[in-house]
Short mmCIF file of C-alpha atoms and ligand atoms in Angstrom, two decimals:
data_model
loop_
_atom_site.label_atom_id
_atom_site.label_comp_id
_atom_site.label_asym_id
_atom_site.label_seq_id
_atom_site.Cartn_x
_atom_site.Cartn_y
_atom_site.Cartn_z
CA UNK A 24 185.19 21.47 122.60
CA UNK A 25 184.85 22.93 126.06
CA UNK A 26 186.98 25.33 128.02
CA UNK A 27 188.55 22.51 130.04
CA UNK A 28 189.85 21.00 126.81
CA UNK A 29 191.38 24.33 125.79
CA UNK A 30 193.08 24.61 129.17
CA UNK A 31 194.32 21.02 128.97
CA UNK A 32 195.74 21.33 125.47
CA UNK A 33 197.55 24.60 126.16
CA UNK A 34 198.78 23.39 129.55
CA UNK A 35 200.41 20.44 127.82
CA UNK A 36 201.97 22.84 125.32
CA UNK A 37 203.21 25.11 128.12
CA UNK A 38 205.08 22.17 129.68
CA UNK A 39 206.90 21.45 126.40
CA UNK A 40 210.62 22.19 126.04
CA UNK A 41 209.62 24.84 123.49
CA UNK A 42 206.32 26.09 124.89
CA UNK A 43 205.78 28.91 122.41
CA UNK A 44 206.17 26.56 119.46
CA UNK A 45 203.92 23.96 121.03
CA UNK A 46 201.28 26.59 121.82
CA UNK A 47 201.32 27.91 118.26
CA UNK A 48 200.91 24.33 117.04
CA UNK A 49 197.78 23.99 119.20
CA UNK A 50 196.48 27.30 117.88
CA UNK A 51 196.98 26.10 114.32
CA UNK A 52 195.00 22.96 115.13
CA UNK A 53 192.19 25.11 116.55
CA UNK A 54 191.84 26.97 113.24
CA UNK A 55 189.78 23.99 112.08
CA UNK A 56 187.18 24.58 114.79
CA UNK A 57 186.85 28.34 115.26
CA UNK A 58 183.15 28.02 116.14
CA UNK A 59 183.94 25.38 118.73
CA UNK A 60 186.54 27.63 120.35
CA UNK A 61 184.13 30.56 120.33
CA UNK A 62 181.39 28.41 121.89
CA UNK A 63 183.75 27.16 124.58
CA UNK A 64 184.49 30.77 125.60
CA UNK A 65 180.96 32.09 125.06
CA UNK A 66 180.32 32.45 128.81
CA UNK A 67 182.94 35.23 128.93
CA UNK A 68 182.18 38.72 127.67
CA UNK A 69 185.82 39.26 126.72
CA UNK A 70 185.67 42.97 127.53
CA UNK A 71 185.01 45.18 130.50
CA UNK A 72 188.00 44.13 132.56
CA UNK A 73 190.47 41.31 132.91
CA UNK A 74 188.22 39.28 135.19
CA UNK A 75 185.77 38.99 132.30
CA UNK A 76 188.51 37.94 129.89
CA UNK A 77 190.94 35.56 131.58
CA UNK A 78 189.82 31.95 131.96
CA UNK A 79 193.15 30.46 132.95
CA UNK A 80 196.22 31.91 134.60
CA UNK A 81 199.28 30.02 135.72
CA UNK A 82 202.90 30.98 136.13
CA UNK A 83 203.70 29.70 132.64
CA UNK A 84 200.43 30.26 130.78
CA UNK A 85 197.50 32.66 130.47
CA UNK A 86 194.42 32.16 128.31
CA UNK A 87 192.08 35.05 127.59
CA UNK A 88 189.09 35.80 125.43
CA UNK A 89 189.53 39.35 124.19
CA UNK A 90 186.77 41.34 122.51
CA UNK A 91 187.69 44.64 120.85
CA UNK A 92 184.59 46.59 119.79
CA UNK A 93 184.61 48.75 116.68
CA UNK A 94 186.67 51.85 117.42
CA UNK A 95 188.68 50.27 120.21
CA UNK A 96 192.47 50.63 120.09
CA UNK A 97 194.99 49.72 122.77
CA UNK A 98 197.90 51.92 123.80
CA UNK A 99 201.32 50.50 122.90
CA UNK A 100 202.18 47.75 125.40
CA UNK A 101 204.30 44.68 125.88
CA UNK A 102 203.28 41.39 127.50
CA UNK A 103 206.28 40.44 129.63
CA UNK A 104 206.36 37.11 127.80
CA UNK A 105 205.54 35.68 124.38
CA UNK A 106 202.01 36.10 123.06
CA UNK A 107 199.89 34.56 120.34
CA UNK A 108 196.47 35.61 119.08
CA UNK A 109 193.95 33.58 117.10
CA UNK A 110 191.19 35.74 115.59
CA UNK A 111 187.81 34.01 115.95
CA UNK A 112 185.59 36.66 114.38
CA UNK A 113 185.84 40.20 113.10
CA UNK A 114 189.19 41.64 112.10
CA UNK A 115 191.96 43.57 113.78
CA UNK A 116 195.15 45.41 112.95
CA UNK A 117 198.29 44.90 114.95
CA UNK A 118 200.93 47.62 114.75
CA UNK A 119 204.34 46.38 115.85
CA UNK A 120 207.13 48.43 117.42
CA UNK A 121 210.72 47.99 118.43
CA UNK A 122 211.53 49.15 121.96
CA UNK A 123 214.80 51.07 121.94
CA UNK A 124 217.23 50.94 124.86
CA UNK A 125 216.06 54.33 126.13
CA UNK A 126 212.44 53.17 126.26
CA UNK A 127 211.41 54.98 123.09
CA UNK A 128 209.57 53.16 120.30
CA UNK A 129 210.32 52.72 116.62
CA UNK A 130 207.38 51.72 114.44
CA UNK A 131 208.11 48.60 112.41
CA UNK A 132 205.03 47.36 110.56
CA UNK A 133 201.34 46.57 110.75
CA UNK A 134 199.66 43.23 110.28
CA UNK A 135 195.98 42.89 109.36
CA UNK A 136 194.29 39.83 110.81
CA UNK A 137 190.97 38.32 109.79
CA UNK A 138 189.02 35.31 111.03
CA UNK A 139 191.32 32.32 111.44
CA UNK A 140 194.53 34.36 111.28
CA UNK A 141 197.26 34.03 113.91
CA UNK A 142 199.96 36.39 115.07
CA UNK A 143 202.87 35.34 117.28
CA UNK A 144 204.85 37.93 119.23
CA UNK A 145 208.09 37.02 120.96
CA UNK A 146 208.84 38.24 124.48
CA UNK A 147 209.79 41.91 124.26
CA UNK A 148 207.44 42.64 121.37
CA UNK A 149 205.45 45.87 121.64
CA UNK A 150 202.16 46.30 119.83
CA UNK A 151 198.96 48.22 119.38
CA UNK A 152 195.84 46.21 118.60
CA UNK A 153 192.71 47.75 117.11
CA UNK A 154 189.43 46.51 115.74
CA UNK A 155 189.06 47.07 111.98
CA UNK A 156 185.61 45.53 111.49
CA UNK A 157 182.08 46.76 112.14
CA UNK A 158 181.55 43.76 114.36
CA UNK A 159 183.82 43.23 117.39
CA UNK A 160 187.17 41.55 116.87
CA UNK A 161 187.10 38.52 119.14
CA UNK A 162 190.21 36.48 119.73
CA UNK A 163 191.81 33.79 121.81
CA UNK A 164 194.94 35.28 123.39
CA UNK A 165 197.62 32.95 124.71
CA UNK A 166 200.59 34.12 126.79
CA UNK A 167 203.64 32.34 128.15
CA UNK A 168 203.23 33.56 131.72
CA UNK A 169 200.82 35.09 134.18
CA UNK A 170 200.11 38.02 131.91
CA UNK A 171 198.06 39.92 134.48
CA UNK A 172 200.83 39.70 137.08
CA UNK A 173 204.04 40.09 135.10
CA UNK A 174 206.00 43.31 135.08
CA UNK A 175 205.02 45.00 131.87
CA UNK A 176 205.33 48.32 130.09
CA UNK A 177 202.81 50.56 128.39
CA UNK A 178 203.35 53.77 126.45
CA UNK A 179 201.31 56.94 126.48
CA UNK A 180 199.65 57.03 123.03
CA UNK A 181 200.17 60.79 122.74
CA UNK A 182 203.62 61.39 124.27
CA UNK A 183 204.98 57.84 123.80
CA UNK A 184 206.40 58.04 127.29
CA UNK A 185 207.17 54.58 128.67
CA UNK A 186 205.62 53.62 131.99
CA UNK A 187 204.94 50.57 134.09
CA UNK A 188 201.74 48.85 133.01
CA UNK A 189 199.28 49.83 135.71
CA UNK A 190 195.74 48.52 135.16
CA UNK A 191 194.27 51.47 137.06
CA UNK A 192 195.76 53.79 134.43
CA UNK A 193 195.48 51.55 131.37
CA UNK A 194 191.88 52.37 130.48
CA UNK A 195 192.57 56.10 130.28
CA UNK A 196 195.40 55.45 127.85
CA UNK A 197 193.20 53.08 125.84
CA UNK A 198 190.49 55.71 125.52
CA UNK A 199 192.96 58.28 124.22
CA UNK A 200 194.48 55.68 121.87
CA UNK A 201 191.00 54.88 120.56
CA UNK A 202 190.21 58.54 119.95
CA UNK A 203 193.25 58.96 117.68
CA UNK A 204 193.10 58.56 113.89
CA UNK A 205 195.65 55.78 113.82
CA UNK A 206 198.21 53.91 115.88
CA UNK A 207 201.14 56.07 117.06
CA UNK A 208 203.97 56.60 114.54
CA UNK A 209 202.14 54.52 111.91
FE1 FE2 B 26 198.63 42.90 123.61
#
């Protein structure tokens, strides 16, 4: 397994008539070789900025290694497209929300993910991800578009005010989200 193979397999999936289903099928195949996937992405830190996470971006596909250290929690955000996560090591909790027509959020449920677990989120899904293990939660994140360029939303973790996802403001929200006891409304 090398990173070119990951890109090739997901690129084929992204060209399918049902790209999200094809991509999830590839992810399920990769469950048999979690170490191989981790090795293929080992040259990326997976944290410290998107340039250290993304290893492929096209109009119909993004592939990222994401590393959440212990204590790290995201603010609520969407992805502007479908998203799927394969946990390679550590564990994480995903809190899922419904976006109401006025931009407010309704908490729906939380999903705990351990090594080898997968979560799929349709376009429009809103979530908070947080590390729940002592060791970092490291995952392969797959998106059905150019996830760093799409129009996206994020929510202030304290006021739950909806705003455009602006990377220059995201980290401040993430730090406040991480300082909280739990995900908003959960
Ligand atoms: Fe996300």
